[in-house]
Each structure stands twice: as C-alpha cells, then as structure tokens.
Amino acid sequence: MGTSVQVTPLCGVYNENPLSYLVSIDGFNFLIDCGWNDHFDPSLLQPLSRVASTIDAVLLSHSDTLHLGALPYAMKQLGLSAPVYSTEPVYRLGLLTMYDQYLSRKAVSEFDLFTLDDIDSAFQNFTRLTYSQNHHLSGKGEGIVIAPHVAGHLLGGTVWKITKDGEDVVYAVDFNHRKERHLNGTVLESFVRPAVLITDAYNALSNQPPRQQRDKEFLEKTILKTLEAGGNVLLPVDSAGRVLELILILEQFWAQSLLNYPIFFLTYVSSSTIDYVKSFLEWMSDSIAKSFETSRDNAFLLKHVTLLINKSELDNAPNGPKVVLASMASLEAGFSHDIFVEWAADAKNQVLFTERGQFGSLARMLQADPPPKAVKVTMSRRVPLVGDELIAYEEEQKRLKKEEELKASMIKEEELKASLGPDSNTSDPMVIDASNNRASLEAVGSHGTGYRDIFIDGFVPPSTSVAPMFPFYENTTEWDDFGEVINPDDYVTKDDDMDQAAMHVGGDIDGKLDEGSASLILDTKPSKVVSNELTVQVKCSLVYIDYEGRSDGRSIKSILAHVAPLKLVLVHGSAESTEHLKQHCLKHVCPQVFAPQIEETIDVTSDLCAYKVQLSEKLMSNVLFKKLGDYEIAWVDAEVGRTESGTLSLLPITTAAPPHKSVLVGDLKMADFKQFLASKGVQVEFAGGALRCGEYVTLRKVGNVSQKGGGSGTQQIVIEGPLCEDYYKIREYLYSQFYLL
C-alpha cells in the first residue's frame, strides 16, 4: 500500500464559507487553513471543535480572515495547541489582519470571542518558512516533508506540498497564474502527477477580461470619471491583502496622469502594514525586486497615498473629491461601514467593489443585480460611561476586585498549608512552636507591658517560617577550565519578543495611535456601546470590478489538465461551480475526482505499492554512480533480503547479473540540441516539425506531448537517414546529451 491519506472538510465545501480542512497522512493530522468570516459565527467552527485536540500541525496558505481568522479562537476555546507553519508575510500580515478585525469589532460591540492577548498568543507558535524550503517534521511526523510554494493571490500566499515516501499531496486554493504588479504567478504548473491535489472551485464558472481592458475600466471609466464629476470613491478592502495591489495601481496611474486628488488608506493598522510590506520585496514580483536592485526604488514608498488610522483624520481632510480605501471589504464593520452610511445618499459618490462580498454580508447585498434602493444598517459607537452608570460600573469593579483578592488569599493559605504539611512542627525538634511563644507573650503582657519588648523566650518565627534559620542558598554554579559555565540563551533577546514589543497591540510601529484606538487597546475608560438602526437610501453608484487575484475558470481547467493528479479533491466553491468543475475533471483530467461534504472523510490513499528497503553496505561498495544535475544515478542489480531487525534490504546477487538494455536518462529539448549542433559546425534547421541535420539526417520527436503526466516516457526521438559518416556523427552527438546506464 502507498501512503495513507484521508481528507475531511471542516468548513468551506459546496459553499463560499471559510476554508478549513483536516488532512491525515499516515495518522499525522494536518489542519490546513483555519478560517472564519466577518460574521464570526461560532457555529461554523463546530466541526473543528470536535477534532481540534487531535491536530498535530497547522498549515496556513493566506493571510486573510477566510484562511486564518479562527486561529486565536481555536487556540483559546477549542483546545488547538499544534505548531503553526506559514511564510513570513502570512505571519506578519495575518497578525495585522486580526488586530484590525478585533479593533474594528471592539469599537462597535462588546466583542469577547478573543482578545488582543489571544491573538498574540496564537501567533507566538509559528514556524516561518521561505518558498521551496523543505521542512522535515520529527516525532510523530517522522518522514513527512512540507514545503511552501508560490501561490499568487496574496503576498506570501502558499501552495503547500506535503511529501511522504516519495508521494506528494498538494494543497492549492486561491492561486493565481497571472503575474501582477506586486506578485509573481503561481508555480502550481510545475507539479506533475502528484498523488493527491486538493484545490478549490471558487472561480470555476467565471472568466476574466484582459488586464489592460480591466485596468482602463477601473481607472479611467470608473474612478477618474467619478472624481471629475465632484464625487468621492470608496473602495472597501481587506486589511493587508489585495489592497496592496490596488495601492500600486493607483500610485502608478496618479504618477503617470499627474493627478492631485487625494488617496487615503484607512485601517487601524495601515502604517504597520506598509512598513512591513516595504521589507518584503523578496517575496514580490521579479519586476519590483529588480527595480530595487538597480535603482534602490521601493515600490511601497508611497507618494500619492496617505495612511490614516482613525476616521477623525479623514473627517478633517479638505473637502473635495477623494479616493478612500477602507477596511472591511464586507462592509460588516470597520471604517468602510461608517463611510458607506455617510456617502451612500449622494448620487455623485461611488462605492467600488473589487471582490465578491462574503455570503450574507452588506457588500454581497449591494452587489445584487439590480442593487437595492435602500438598506437597513446598524450604526454603533462606543461612548464613555457617566453618572449613575459610571458609579454602578465602579462599584461592580470594586466588588470583582475584592472577590479576586479574597480568592487569591485563600489560594495562598492553601498553598502555605500544603507546604508546611500536617506534621511539620513535630517532625523537627529545632522548630519552635509559635503558638506557645504567643501564649507566653500574652502571659507576660497581662502582668506588665513594660517588659514585653525585651522579654522574648527564644526566636519568634514569622507565620511563613518553617525553622529558626536564616535563609541559605547553596552556590551550584558550574566551572570549567575557562571559568564559570553560562547558558547563552539567558543573554539573548528573542526576536519574537522584540517583534511583539515593537508591534505592540495597535500595530503602528511609530506609536501613531489616536485616543479612540488607545482606549480600545488599553481599556482605560469605562464605556458602553450605543446602537441605532438606520435606513440608508442608496443613491450612490455601485460598481464591481474583479481584482480578487484568482485564476479564472478557463485557466483553472488548463492548469489541472497539465498537473494531471492521480486523485483530485475539490473544495470551496458554490454547489454549482463545484459540480461543474467535477464533471469537467472526470472527463479531461483524471478518473478519480472527489467533492466531499462537511465532516465526510474520503480515503485518497495512493494505489501504488511502496516499500522501504535498506541498501546494504556490500551492495553499495560495488555501485558506480554517475552525476546527473544535482543528483547521482546508478543501475543496481540486487536481490531482496531481510536484516536482523526484520526490515527489507537489498543485497548483492549471488549469481552473475543478467544483461539489461541500455537506458538513456535525460530530457532533450530540440531547440537546445539545435544550438549544440550549430556550435559543432553542423548545418541545422527546423523543417516540417523535424530537425534537419546536414543534408541527409533528420531528427524528430514522436508521441503525444499532451498526454497526462507530461512527456515522461511518452515520447521517442527518431533519427532517420542513410548509414553514412554524418549519420554516425549526429547519433554520437545525440547520445552525448543523455546519461547511459
């Protein structure tokens, strides 16, 4: 049997709910993504709560709420305690995303599902990996190798490859094959024939227009047209994800068109987001990295976009047309919600959506066709307590403080009793009975208090003392020939601690926080939330232009056909798109396609039979290796035996090795071979799909290039021509391009 693989969706199948999947490989349980939506509905996490304690490792693919939003709650409430693996940008920007989510919620509600401390605690257990870095697991996961690869879509976005015994399980959701301004395209197409591919059907039914056409509609026909008409443009965006692409697009267009309209990026963590992104250039597109190497030009040194972290700064900005990018993209909370309520009634204004709103959100409602003419919204704000409410709050706090102090003193007494023990006084003759001392003192005091201060019969130990001795600490310092032995870790300031201190709660490294944010963070002022429902007349224009940064349906089908996995698992997408992609893949990609329901476990164990064997020293001493690129290869004739421990082992054969046909190892590209022959002075040209070498000899590849699995073993090179000097010379050159075994 091959490596045992089971997949169990916990959330996000046959719908657009957050992503969370349990993948078990030979009994080692991976939780891949741990998402939540902007509603923060605990019922979505019930399947996760049933398996959280069994998770051995968590892999995160993207830095937005849909992929990691439930991590703090799961670690605080559900018993999740496994190590977490991600890329550096997913760790940093994911942390900022959760800060922004919490602060946005806390400003308008008594949000108590998790706190800032819970977020910090959840993100302390991260192991950050670079792209293509193989990380070998230990312990229960011995033999499993995980590696992140470029996914596109978001900065640091990851396609996870999990390898065990030579078989690959690939998790690729929300990938983008297109190269964008700040991101390279995915490398998913470089994987060929993985044992299992887990991917999403989110965009299976959508097709995207050409990039130039989309950019022109976005910038000139939509944003610029609204600004020139005297209106404001609101772009509801995420905290630290797709907004980066939008910022670069606006920056470049403003610079090229010499525009003066102000652009504001408004989130609680906008300053920290851009500060961190400036240091992530190596994770971005080749063009950005090259620009920095040649001219030291950092694409995120923003000249036209102003960073704001509170709405009062926006309110104080000069009147006139402006562009505001504000979180949250769903319009469920955050600055975008409040700005929409203010701007919706003006027909000159515009709300420009760049991604599909989450299901059931205000943004999704406004993206309906036709859009609603009016919507009901709840406006909430936090106000300080005054009068009787403040007095009642303070009394309640005093009562709670007294209860805590009483509880702490009781715990201390219990600990003291436990440390003294029931027979502590009688077991040691050196211990003086404090109760007898107090009795003698009271007797002396009753006859005359004048001698009380000087007449003390021996030591009077305090209540916490066990024996009448001064404290003595034994010096256990170790010494060697060079002096005192020290632990270097005691003198090292951990990077994680410095990161947490530098990026303290609000996220702004320069400490730029308004009073409202600071009071939310530190809870310095007693406050309450005041809410009222409003009916908002939607007179502003509502436009949706796709800047989600995901591959469209046609590209997904092409990529899957090229990758050609042995088994395919489809997740995350509407029921219609999931079924559509499933039927397409059954016909054109592979015969085994699965689309499981929530908590339905499917077994996608490979049909291949794999055995672990040891190569005996006797066998290896006679093997001659040949170097092939970064590898060494050899032909081995051996027989299978067993070691003393019972494991299989390859041993030298006892009889003469049977002859075998010569094996040519390598991958010849005809264009490269053409250049090689030309360098040897051979006249060579392509004609009719073949390579004509000299006057008489022709080379051609035969076989189906587009067969599933690529060209591995599916093509042959045919050499045609009369048996002449040129024929043998060309054949010799051809053999030189391969390794002969």
PDB file of C-alpha atoms in Angstrom, residues 82 189 236 280 321 327 344 377 399 485 496 524 567 580 622:
ATOM      1  CA  ALA A  82      -0.382  22.372  17.474  1.00  0.00           C
ATOM      2  CA  GLU A 189       2.006  24.109 -13.101  1.00  0.00           C
ATOM      3  CA  PRO A 236     -13.991  48.549   0.707  1.00  0.00           C
ATOM      4  CA  PHE A 280       9.039  42.037   1.907  1.00  0.00           C
ATOM      5  CA  PRO A 321     -13.290  64.610  -4.363  1.00  0.00           C
ATOM      6  CA  SER A 327     -11.470  48.060   5.750  1.00  0.00           C
ATOM      7  CA  ALA A 344     -24.495  56.477   0.136  1.00  0.00           C
ATOM      8  CA  VAL A 377     -27.872  49.193   8.811  1.00  0.00           C
ATOM      9  CA  ARG A 399     -16.705  44.045  44.113  1.00  0.00           C
ATOM     10  CA  VAL A 485      29.726  27.882  32.684  1.00  0.00           C
ATOM     11  CA  ASP A 496       9.739  37.088  18.730  1.00  0.00           C
ATOM     12  CA  THR A 524      -8.569  52.894  30.118  1.00  0.00           C
ATOM     13  CA  LYS A 567      -6.595  11.884  -7.445  1.00  0.00           C
ATOM     14  CA  HIS A 580     -19.339  21.893 -12.968  1.00  0.00           C
ATOM     15  CA  ASN A 622      30.215  -2.016  -5.825  1.00  0.00           C
TER      16      ASN A 622
END
